[in-house]
Short mmCIF file of C-alpha atoms in Angstrom, two decimals:
data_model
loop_
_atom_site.label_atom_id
_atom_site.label_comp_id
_atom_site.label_asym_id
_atom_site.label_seq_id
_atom_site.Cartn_x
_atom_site.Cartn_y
_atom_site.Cartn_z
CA UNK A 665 0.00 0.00 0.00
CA UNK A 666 1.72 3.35 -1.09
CA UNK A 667 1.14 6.14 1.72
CA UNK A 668 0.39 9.67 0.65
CA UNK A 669 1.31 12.86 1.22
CA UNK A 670 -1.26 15.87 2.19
CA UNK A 671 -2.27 15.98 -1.17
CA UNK A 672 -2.78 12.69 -1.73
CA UNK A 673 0.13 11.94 -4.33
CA UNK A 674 2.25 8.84 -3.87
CA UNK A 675 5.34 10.08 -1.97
CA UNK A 676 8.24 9.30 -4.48
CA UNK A 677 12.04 10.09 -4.42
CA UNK A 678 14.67 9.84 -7.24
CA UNK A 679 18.19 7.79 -6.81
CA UNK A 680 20.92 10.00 -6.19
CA UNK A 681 23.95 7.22 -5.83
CA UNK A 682 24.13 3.12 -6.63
CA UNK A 683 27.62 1.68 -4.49
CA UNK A 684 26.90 -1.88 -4.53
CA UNK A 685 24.12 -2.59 -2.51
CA UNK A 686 23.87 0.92 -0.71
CA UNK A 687 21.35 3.43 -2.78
CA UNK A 688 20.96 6.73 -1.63
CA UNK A 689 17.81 8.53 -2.34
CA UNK A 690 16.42 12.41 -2.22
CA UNK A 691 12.99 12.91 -1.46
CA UNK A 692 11.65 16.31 -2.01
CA UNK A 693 8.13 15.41 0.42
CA UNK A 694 7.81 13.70 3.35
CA UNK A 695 10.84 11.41 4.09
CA UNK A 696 10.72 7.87 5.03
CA UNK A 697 10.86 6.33 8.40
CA UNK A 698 13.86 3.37 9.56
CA UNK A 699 12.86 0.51 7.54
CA UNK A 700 10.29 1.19 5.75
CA UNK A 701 10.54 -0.44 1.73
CA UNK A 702 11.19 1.60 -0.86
CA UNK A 703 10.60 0.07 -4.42
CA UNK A 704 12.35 1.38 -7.94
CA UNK A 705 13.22 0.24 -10.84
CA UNK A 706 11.75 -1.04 -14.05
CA UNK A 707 8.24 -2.33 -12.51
CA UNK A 708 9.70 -1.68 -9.34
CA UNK A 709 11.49 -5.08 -9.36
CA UNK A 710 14.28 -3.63 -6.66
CA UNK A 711 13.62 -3.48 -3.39
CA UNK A 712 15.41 -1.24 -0.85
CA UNK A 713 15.04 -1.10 2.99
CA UNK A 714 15.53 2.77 4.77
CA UNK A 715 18.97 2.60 6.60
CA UNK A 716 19.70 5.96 7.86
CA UNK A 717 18.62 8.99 7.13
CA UNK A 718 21.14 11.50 5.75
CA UNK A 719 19.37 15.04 6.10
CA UNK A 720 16.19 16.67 5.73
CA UNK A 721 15.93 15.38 2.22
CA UNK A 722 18.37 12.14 1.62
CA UNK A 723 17.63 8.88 2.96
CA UNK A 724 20.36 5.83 2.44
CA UNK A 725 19.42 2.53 1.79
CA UNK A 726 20.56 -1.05 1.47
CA UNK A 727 19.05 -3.32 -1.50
CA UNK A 728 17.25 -6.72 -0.46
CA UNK A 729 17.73 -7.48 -4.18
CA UNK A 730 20.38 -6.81 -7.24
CA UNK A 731 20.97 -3.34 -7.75
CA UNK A 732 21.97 -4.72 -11.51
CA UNK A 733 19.87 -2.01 -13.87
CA UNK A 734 19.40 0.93 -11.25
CA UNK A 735 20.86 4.38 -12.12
CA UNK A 736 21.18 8.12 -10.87
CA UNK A 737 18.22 9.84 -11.61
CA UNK A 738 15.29 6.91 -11.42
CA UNK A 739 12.44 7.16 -9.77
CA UNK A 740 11.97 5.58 -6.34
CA UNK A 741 8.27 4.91 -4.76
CA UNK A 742 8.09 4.86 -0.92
CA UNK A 743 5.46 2.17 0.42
CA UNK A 744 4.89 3.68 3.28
CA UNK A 745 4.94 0.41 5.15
CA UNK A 746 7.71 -1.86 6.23
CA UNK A 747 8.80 -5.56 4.82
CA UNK A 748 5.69 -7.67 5.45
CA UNK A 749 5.21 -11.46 5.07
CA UNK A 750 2.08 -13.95 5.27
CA UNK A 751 1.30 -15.68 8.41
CA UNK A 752 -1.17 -18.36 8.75
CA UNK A 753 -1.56 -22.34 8.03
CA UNK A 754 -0.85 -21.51 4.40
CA UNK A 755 2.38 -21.26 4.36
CA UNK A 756 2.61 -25.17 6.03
CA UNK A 757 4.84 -27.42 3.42
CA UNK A 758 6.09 -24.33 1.90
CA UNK A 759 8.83 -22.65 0.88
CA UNK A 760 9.66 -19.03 1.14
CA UNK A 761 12.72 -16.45 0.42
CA UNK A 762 12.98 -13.53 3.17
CA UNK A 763 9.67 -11.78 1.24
CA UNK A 764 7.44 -13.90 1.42
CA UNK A 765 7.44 -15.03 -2.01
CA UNK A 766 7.33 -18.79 -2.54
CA UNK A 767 9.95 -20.32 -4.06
CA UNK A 768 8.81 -23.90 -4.53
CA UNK A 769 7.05 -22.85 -7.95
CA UNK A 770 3.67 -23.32 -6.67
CA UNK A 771 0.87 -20.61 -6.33
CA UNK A 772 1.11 -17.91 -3.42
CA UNK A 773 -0.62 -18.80 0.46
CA UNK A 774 -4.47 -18.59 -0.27
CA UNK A 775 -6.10 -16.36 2.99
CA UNK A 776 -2.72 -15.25 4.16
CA UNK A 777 -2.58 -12.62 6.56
CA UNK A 778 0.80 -9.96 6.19
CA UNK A 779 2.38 -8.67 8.82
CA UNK A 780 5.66 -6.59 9.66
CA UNK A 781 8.78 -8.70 10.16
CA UNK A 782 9.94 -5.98 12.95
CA UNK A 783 8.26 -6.96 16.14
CA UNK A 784 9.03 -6.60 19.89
CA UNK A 785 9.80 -9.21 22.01
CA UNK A 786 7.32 -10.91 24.51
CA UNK A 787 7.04 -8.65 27.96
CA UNK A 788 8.15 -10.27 30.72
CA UNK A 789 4.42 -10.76 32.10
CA UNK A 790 3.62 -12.79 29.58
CA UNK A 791 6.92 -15.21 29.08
CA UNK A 792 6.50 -18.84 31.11
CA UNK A 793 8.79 -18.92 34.67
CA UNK A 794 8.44 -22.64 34.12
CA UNK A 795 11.74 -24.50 33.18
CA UNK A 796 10.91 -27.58 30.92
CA UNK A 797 12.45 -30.16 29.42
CA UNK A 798 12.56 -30.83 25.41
CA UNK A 799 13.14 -34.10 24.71
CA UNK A 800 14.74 -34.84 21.42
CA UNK A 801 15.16 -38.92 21.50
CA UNK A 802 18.94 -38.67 20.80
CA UNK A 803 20.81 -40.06 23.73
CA UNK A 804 23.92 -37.99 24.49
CA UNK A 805 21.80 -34.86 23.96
CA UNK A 806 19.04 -36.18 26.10
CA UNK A 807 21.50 -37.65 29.24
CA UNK A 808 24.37 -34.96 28.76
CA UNK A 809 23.05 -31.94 27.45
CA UNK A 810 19.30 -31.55 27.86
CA UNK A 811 17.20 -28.78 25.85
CA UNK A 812 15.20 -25.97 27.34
CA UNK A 813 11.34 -25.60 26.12
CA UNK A 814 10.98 -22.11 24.63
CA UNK A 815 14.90 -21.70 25.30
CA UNK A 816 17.71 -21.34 22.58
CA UNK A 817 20.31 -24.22 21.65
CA UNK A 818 23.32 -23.85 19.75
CA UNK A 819 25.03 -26.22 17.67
CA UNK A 820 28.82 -25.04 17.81
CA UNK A 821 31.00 -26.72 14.90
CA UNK A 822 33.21 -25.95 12.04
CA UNK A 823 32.59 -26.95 8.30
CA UNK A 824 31.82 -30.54 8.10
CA UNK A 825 31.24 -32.12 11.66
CA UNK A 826 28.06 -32.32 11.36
CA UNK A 827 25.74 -29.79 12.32
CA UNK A 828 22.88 -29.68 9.28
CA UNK A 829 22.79 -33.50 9.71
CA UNK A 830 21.82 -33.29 13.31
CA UNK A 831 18.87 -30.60 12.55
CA UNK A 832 17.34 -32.53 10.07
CA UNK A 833 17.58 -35.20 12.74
CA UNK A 834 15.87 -33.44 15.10
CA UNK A 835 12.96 -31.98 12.47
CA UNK A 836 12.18 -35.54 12.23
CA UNK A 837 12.39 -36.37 15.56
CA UNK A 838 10.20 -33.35 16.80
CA UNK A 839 7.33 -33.81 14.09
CA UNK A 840 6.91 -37.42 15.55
CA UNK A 841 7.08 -36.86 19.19
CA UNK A 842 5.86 -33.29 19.62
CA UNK A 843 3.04 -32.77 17.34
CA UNK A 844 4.15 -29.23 17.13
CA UNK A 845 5.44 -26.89 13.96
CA UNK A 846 8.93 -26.93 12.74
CA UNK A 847 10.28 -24.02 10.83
CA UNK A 848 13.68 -24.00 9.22
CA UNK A 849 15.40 -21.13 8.30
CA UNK A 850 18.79 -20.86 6.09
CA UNK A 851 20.77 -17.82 6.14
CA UNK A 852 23.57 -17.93 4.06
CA UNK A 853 22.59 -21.89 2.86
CA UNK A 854 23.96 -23.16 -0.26
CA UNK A 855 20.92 -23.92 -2.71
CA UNK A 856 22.00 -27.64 -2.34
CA UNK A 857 21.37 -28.02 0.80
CA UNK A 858 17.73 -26.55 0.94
CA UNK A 859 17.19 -28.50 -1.94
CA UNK A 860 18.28 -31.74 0.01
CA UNK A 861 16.89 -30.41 2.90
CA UNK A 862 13.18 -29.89 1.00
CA UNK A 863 13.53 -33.76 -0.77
CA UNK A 864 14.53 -34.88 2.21
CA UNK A 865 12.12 -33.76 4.57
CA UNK A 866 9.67 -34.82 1.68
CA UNK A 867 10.30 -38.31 1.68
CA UNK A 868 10.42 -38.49 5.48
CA UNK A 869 6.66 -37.40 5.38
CA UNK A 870 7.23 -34.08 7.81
CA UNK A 871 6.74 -31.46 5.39
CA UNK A 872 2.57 -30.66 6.16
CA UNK A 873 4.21 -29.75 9.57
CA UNK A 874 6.78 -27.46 8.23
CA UNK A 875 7.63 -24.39 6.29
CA UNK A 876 10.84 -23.45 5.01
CA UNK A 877 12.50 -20.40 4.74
CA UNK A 878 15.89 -18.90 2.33
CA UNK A 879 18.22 -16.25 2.11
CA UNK A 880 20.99 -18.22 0.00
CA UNK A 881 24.33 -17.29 -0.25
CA UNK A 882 24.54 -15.48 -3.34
CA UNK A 883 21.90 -12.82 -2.12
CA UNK A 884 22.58 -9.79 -1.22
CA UNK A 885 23.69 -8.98 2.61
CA UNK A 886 20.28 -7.28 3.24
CA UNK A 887 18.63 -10.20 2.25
CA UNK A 888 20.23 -12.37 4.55
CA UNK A 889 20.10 -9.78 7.50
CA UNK A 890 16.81 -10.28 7.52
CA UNK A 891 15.64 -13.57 6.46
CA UNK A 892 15.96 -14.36 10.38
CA UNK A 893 13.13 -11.93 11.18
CA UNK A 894 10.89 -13.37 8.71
CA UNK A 895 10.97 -16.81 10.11
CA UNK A 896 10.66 -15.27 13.56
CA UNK A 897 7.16 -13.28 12.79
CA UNK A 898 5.91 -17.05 11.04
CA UNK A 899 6.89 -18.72 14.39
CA UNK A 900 5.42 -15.99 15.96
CA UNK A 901 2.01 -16.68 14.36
CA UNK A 902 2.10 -20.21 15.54
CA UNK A 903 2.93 -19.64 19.67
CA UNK A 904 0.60 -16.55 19.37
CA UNK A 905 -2.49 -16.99 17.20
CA UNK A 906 -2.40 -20.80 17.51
CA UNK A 907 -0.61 -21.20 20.32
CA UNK A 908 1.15 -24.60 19.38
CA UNK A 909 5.07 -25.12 19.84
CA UNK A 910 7.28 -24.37 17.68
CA UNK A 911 10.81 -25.28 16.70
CA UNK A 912 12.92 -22.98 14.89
CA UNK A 913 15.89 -23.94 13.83
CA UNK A 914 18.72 -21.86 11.98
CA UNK A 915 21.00 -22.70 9.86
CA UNK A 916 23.62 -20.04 10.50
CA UNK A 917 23.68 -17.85 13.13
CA UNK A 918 27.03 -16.63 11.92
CA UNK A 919 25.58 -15.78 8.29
CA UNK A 920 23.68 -13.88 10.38
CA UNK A 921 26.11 -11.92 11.51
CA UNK A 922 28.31 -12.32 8.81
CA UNK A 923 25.53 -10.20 7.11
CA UNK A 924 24.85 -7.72 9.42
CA UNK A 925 28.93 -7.19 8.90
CA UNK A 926 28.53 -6.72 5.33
CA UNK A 927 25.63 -4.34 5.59
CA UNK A 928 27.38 -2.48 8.35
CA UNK A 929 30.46 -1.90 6.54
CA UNK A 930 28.85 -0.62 3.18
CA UNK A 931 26.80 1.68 5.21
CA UNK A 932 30.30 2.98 6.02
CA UNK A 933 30.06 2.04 10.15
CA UNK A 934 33.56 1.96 11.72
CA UNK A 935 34.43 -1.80 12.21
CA UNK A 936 34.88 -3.59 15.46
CA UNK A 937 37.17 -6.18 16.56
CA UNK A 938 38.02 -8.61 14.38
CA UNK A 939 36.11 -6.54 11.66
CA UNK A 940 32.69 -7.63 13.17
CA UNK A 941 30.33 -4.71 12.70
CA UNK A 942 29.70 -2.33 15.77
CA UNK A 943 26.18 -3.45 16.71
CA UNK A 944 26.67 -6.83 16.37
CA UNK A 945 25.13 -7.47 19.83
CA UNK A 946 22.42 -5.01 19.25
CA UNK A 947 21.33 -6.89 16.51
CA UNK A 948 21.77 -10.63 17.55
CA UNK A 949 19.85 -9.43 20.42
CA UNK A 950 16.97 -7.70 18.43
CA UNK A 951 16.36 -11.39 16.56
CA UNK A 952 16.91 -13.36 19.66
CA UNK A 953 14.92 -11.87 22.57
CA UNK A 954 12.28 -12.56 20.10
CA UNK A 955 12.57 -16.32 20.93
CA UNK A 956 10.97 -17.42 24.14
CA UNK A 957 8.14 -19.65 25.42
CA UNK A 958 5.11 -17.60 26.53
CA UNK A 959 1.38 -18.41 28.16
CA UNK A 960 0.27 -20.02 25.08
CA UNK A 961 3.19 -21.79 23.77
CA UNK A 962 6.87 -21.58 23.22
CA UNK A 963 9.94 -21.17 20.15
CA UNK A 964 12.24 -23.53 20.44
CA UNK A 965 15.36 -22.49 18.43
CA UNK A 966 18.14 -24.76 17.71
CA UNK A 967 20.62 -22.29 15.73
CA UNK A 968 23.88 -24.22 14.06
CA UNK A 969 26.87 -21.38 14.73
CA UNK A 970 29.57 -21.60 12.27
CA UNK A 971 33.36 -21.03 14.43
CA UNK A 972 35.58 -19.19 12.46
CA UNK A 973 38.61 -21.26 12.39
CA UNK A 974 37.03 -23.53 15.42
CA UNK A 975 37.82 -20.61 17.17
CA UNK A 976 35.26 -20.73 20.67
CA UNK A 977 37.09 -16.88 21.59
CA UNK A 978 35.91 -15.10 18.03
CA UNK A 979 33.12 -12.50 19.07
CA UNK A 980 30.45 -13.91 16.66
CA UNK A 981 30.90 -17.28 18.91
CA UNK A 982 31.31 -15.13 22.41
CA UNK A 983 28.23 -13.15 21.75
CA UNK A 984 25.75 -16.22 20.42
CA UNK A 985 26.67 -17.76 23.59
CA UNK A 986 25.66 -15.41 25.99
CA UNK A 987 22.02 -15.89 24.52
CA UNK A 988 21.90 -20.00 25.00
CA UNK A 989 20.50 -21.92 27.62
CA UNK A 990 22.46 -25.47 26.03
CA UNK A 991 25.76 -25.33 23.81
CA UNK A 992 26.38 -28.43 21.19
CA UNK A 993 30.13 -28.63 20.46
CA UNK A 994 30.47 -30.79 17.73
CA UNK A 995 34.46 -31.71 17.61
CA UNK A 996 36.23 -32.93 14.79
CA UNK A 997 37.96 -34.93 16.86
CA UNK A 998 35.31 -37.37 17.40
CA UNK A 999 33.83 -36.67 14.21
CA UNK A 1000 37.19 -39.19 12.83
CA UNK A 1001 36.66 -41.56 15.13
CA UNK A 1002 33.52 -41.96 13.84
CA UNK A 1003 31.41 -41.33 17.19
CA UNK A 1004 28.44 -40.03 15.45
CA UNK A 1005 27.09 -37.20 16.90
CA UNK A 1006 30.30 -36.05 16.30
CA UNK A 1007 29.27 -33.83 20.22
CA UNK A 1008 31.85 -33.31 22.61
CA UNK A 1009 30.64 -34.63 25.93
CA UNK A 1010 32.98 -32.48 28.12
CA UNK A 1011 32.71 -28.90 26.30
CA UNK A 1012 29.39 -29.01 26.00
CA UNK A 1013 26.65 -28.06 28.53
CA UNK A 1014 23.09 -27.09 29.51
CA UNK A 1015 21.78 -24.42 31.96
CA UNK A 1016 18.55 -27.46 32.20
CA UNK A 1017 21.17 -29.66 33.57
CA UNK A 1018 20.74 -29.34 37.29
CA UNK A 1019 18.87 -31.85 39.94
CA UNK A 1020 16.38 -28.99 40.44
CA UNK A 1021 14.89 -29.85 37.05
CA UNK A 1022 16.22 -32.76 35.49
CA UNK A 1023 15.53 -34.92 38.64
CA UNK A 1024 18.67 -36.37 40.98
CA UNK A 1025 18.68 -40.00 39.37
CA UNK A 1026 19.39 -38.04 36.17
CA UNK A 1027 21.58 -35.20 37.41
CA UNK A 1028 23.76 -38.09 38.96
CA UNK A 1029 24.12 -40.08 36.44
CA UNK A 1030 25.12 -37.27 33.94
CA UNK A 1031 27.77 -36.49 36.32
CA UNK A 1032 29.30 -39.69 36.63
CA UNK A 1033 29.39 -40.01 32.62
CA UNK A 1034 30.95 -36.81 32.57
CA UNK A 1035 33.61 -37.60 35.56
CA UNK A 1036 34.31 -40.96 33.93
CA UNK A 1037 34.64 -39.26 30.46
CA UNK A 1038 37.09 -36.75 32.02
CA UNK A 1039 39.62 -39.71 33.72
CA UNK A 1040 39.88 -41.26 30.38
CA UNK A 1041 40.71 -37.93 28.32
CA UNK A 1042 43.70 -37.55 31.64
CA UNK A 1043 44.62 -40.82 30.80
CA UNK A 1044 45.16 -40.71 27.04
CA UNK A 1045 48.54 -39.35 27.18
CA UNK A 1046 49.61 -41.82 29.60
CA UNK A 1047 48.29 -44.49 27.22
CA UNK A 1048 49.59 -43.38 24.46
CA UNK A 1049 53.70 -43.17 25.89
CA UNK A 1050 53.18 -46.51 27.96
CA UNK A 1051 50.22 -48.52 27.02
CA UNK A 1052 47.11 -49.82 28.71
CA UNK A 1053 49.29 -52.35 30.54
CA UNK A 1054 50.95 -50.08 32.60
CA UNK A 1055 48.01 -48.83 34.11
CA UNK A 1056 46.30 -49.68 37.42
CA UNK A 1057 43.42 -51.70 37.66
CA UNK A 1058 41.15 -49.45 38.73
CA UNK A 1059 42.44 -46.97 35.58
CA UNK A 1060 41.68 -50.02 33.03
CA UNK A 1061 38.14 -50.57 34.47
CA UNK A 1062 37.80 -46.19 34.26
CA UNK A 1063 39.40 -46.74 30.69
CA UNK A 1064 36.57 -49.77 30.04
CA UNK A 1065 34.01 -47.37 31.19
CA UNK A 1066 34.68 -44.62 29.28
CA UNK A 1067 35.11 -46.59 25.86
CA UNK A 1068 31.57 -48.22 26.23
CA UNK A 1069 29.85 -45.22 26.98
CA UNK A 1070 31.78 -43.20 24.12
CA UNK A 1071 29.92 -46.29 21.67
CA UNK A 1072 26.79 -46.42 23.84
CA UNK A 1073 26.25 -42.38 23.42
CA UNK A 1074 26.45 -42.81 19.96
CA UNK A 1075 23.09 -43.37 17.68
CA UNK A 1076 22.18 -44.30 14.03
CA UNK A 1077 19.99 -41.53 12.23
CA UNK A 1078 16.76 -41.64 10.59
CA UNK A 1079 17.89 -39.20 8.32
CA UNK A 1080 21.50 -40.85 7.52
CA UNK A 1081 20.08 -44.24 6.75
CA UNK A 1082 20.42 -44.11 2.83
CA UNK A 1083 23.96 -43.70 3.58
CA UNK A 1084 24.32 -45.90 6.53
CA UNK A 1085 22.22 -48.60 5.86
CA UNK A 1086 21.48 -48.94 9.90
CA UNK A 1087 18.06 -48.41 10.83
CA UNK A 1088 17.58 -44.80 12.95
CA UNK A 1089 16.43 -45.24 16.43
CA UNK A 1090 14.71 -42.95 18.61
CA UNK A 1091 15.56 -43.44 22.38
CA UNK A 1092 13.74 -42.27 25.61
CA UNK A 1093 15.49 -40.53 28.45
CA UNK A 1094 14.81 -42.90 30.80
CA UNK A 1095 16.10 -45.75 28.31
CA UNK A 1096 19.16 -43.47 27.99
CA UNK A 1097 20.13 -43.07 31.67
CA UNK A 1098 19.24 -47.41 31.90
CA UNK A 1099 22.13 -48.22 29.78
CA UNK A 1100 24.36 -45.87 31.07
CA UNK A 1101 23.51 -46.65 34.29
CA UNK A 1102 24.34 -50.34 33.64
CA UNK A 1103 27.45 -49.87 32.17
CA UNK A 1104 28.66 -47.61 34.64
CA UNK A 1105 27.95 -50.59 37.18
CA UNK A 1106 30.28 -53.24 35.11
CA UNK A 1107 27.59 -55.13 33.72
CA UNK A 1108 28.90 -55.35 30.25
CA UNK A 1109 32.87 -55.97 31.29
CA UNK A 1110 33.06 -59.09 29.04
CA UNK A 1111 31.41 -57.54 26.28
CA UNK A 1112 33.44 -56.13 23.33
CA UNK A 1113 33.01 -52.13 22.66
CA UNK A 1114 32.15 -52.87 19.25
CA UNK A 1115 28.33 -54.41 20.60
CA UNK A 1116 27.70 -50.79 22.00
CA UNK A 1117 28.59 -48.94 19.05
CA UNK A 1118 25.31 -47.49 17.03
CA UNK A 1119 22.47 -49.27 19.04
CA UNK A 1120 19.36 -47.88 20.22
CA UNK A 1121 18.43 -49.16 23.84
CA UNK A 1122 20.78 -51.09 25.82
CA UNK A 1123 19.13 -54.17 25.24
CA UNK A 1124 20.46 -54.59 21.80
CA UNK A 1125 24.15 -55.47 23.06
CA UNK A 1126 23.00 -58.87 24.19
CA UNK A 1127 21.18 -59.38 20.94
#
């Protein structure tokens, strides 16, 4: 809808500069507000959100789409509104880019309501005090690092250990177990993967519960910067309107801010440390307080965060942190060993994981894994100068331990079995802490560590 000025004419502008994807535009009227879209171009096909504005009569922008075919002089129409997307049980088994637009060459949402992808966050009267438990049926998560419902988890890995494999995982898992709404949302994806992601999710039979949403990689930074918020306000819908449970889940929270860098530094913003932008925890904040359970239902957000050179200490890694109630840390490590999920039992941790909520049998059990886990990584070195032999008894039977639970805590996928030919399992908690619990207690010292290596339930090492 174009606003008006006093006199009724649509308020319109003309382009004064192109740089890449910064346009700056004069207005002679009434000047638009922070975000609102501007549209010009040949039948308006470019899109530009309000940055800044310079003076009384120049506003600066940053294109959502290519600037290819824009020049000094053109005329620029000001919507009056800012970016909107639909909302409602249309846009279920769909797939979007960050307008709204589908992109699975199939007709637009029929009865879709459109609404502004820059919303508050919840108040604090209305968010839950109650601290849940989301179960996910994948054991080491489950026992070692249990998920918050309505909180944020992050999946912290480099390139290749992992972390898209373990989403789609848990998009399966969730549609099964929770009856609730998963949305994924790629920033920065490869068109590969969403295409795998799409087929795959497909042929698993979880896409009428699920909607999908891109800003690839070879879009422009603004588009990316905000394909976030347009998943948020269709999750948003679903706690608020419907009030079912969601999961979000992002894949990367880095692109993210990767993109926010890129928009920061061609709006000409002095750089930060390491280059990030200035605002960088402005604006992870903005898109993250946003995620929260409420009194009629709750966003849980698993977010995959690319570290830069598997460095934990680089800000965009720091910052993401400081918003998470779990941390995944997928190591490479492991990854070669061929302990799949590739997580690291003893860098990784949940804020759920206390006997206050998880229960005592639990909370002690988790600690023992995580004690015995730690004795073995002491005794590697050892190990590896003198050999097992040359260890006490005691340190063999810690050494046994650890070994079986390493193969115990680690699972076949539904989503991996095409590739692994092992049937996925889903495994309850309490199944979980059982076998750990056993093998903890020596009940499995004459078995070899190969029987515990990609079972389900405990049981299936005397098969």
């Amino acid at each position: 809808m174009a606003r008006g000025t006093s006199s009724g004419v649509k308020n319109s502008g003309r382009i004064l500069s192109v740089r890449g994807s910064v346009v700056d535009i004069r207005f002679e009227g009434h000047l638009p507000s922070i975000y609102t879209i501007l549209k010009a171009g040949e039948e308006e096909q470019a899109t530009i959100e309000v940055q800044s504005q310079l003076n009384q009569h120049c506003v600066r922008g940053i294109a959502l789409t290519p600037t290819q075919g824009l020049a000094r002089g053109m005329a620029v129409l000001d919507t009056g509104a800012p970016l909107k997307v639909p909302v409602g049980k249309g846009i279920l088994s769909r797939m979007f880019n960050v307008f709204g637009q589908p992109i699975d060459h199939q007709a637009p949402p029929e009865k879709a309501e459109w609404r502004s992808v820059h919303q508050p966050p919840p108040p604090l009267g209305r968010r839950s005090t109650k601290s849940e438990i989301f179960e996910t049926g994948i054991k080491l998560i489950d026992v070692l690092v249990p998920l918050e419902r309505g909180g944020k988890a992050g999946l912290f890995g480099g390139a290749g250990v992992g972390k898209t494999v373990l989403l789609t995982e848990m998009i399966h898992n969730m549609v099964g177990q929770h009856q609730g709404v998963s949305i994924f949302c790629g920033i920065g994806e490869r068109c590969r993967e969403g295409e795998e992601l799409y087929s795959g999710m497909k042929a698993a039979g979880v896409l009428p519960n699920m909607a999908m949403i891109f800003g690839q990689m070879n879009e422009p930074p603004g588009s990316r910067f905000r394909v976030g918020h347009t998943a948020l306000t269709m999750a948003e819908y679903f706690r608020d309107d419907e009030q079912r449970d969601v999961l979000l889940l992002i894949d990367n929270i880095f692109r993210f801010i990767q993109a926010g860098m890129e928009v920061s530094g061609l709006m000409g913003q002095m750089p930060s440390r390491l280059g990030y932008q200035p605002t960088m925890s402005t604006e992870l904040a903005e898109l993250e307080e946003r995620i929260s359970n409420t009194d009629t239902g709750a966003i849980t957000s698993i977010q995959a965060v690319y570290v830069p050179a598997d460095d934990l200490t680089d800000p965009a890694a720091v910052h993401t942190f400081s918003h998470l109630s779990a941390s995944i840390v997928l190591s490479r490590k492991r990854a070669s060993e061929g302990l799949f999920p590739a997580i690291d039992p003893l860098q990784s941790n949940s804020k759920m994981a206390g006997p206050a909520i998880v229960g005592e049998r639990h909370y002690s059990v988790a600690q023992e894994i995580r004690r015995t886990l730690a004795q073995y990584e002491e005794l590697k070195d050892i190990i590896a100068m003198l050999g097992l032999e040359q260890l006490s008894v005691e340190d063999r039977r810690v050494v046994r331990r650890a070994r079986q639970l390493e193969r115990f805590l680690t699972q076949p996928f539904f989503t991996t079995e095409q590739f692994s030919g092992l049937k996925g399992r889903l495994v309850s908690v309490d199944e979980a802490l059982h076998g750990c619990e056993r093998i903890l207690q020596d009940e499995f010292k004459d078995y070899p560590e190969r029987a515990f290596y990609m079972i389900g339930s405990i049981e299936e090492v005397t098969k």
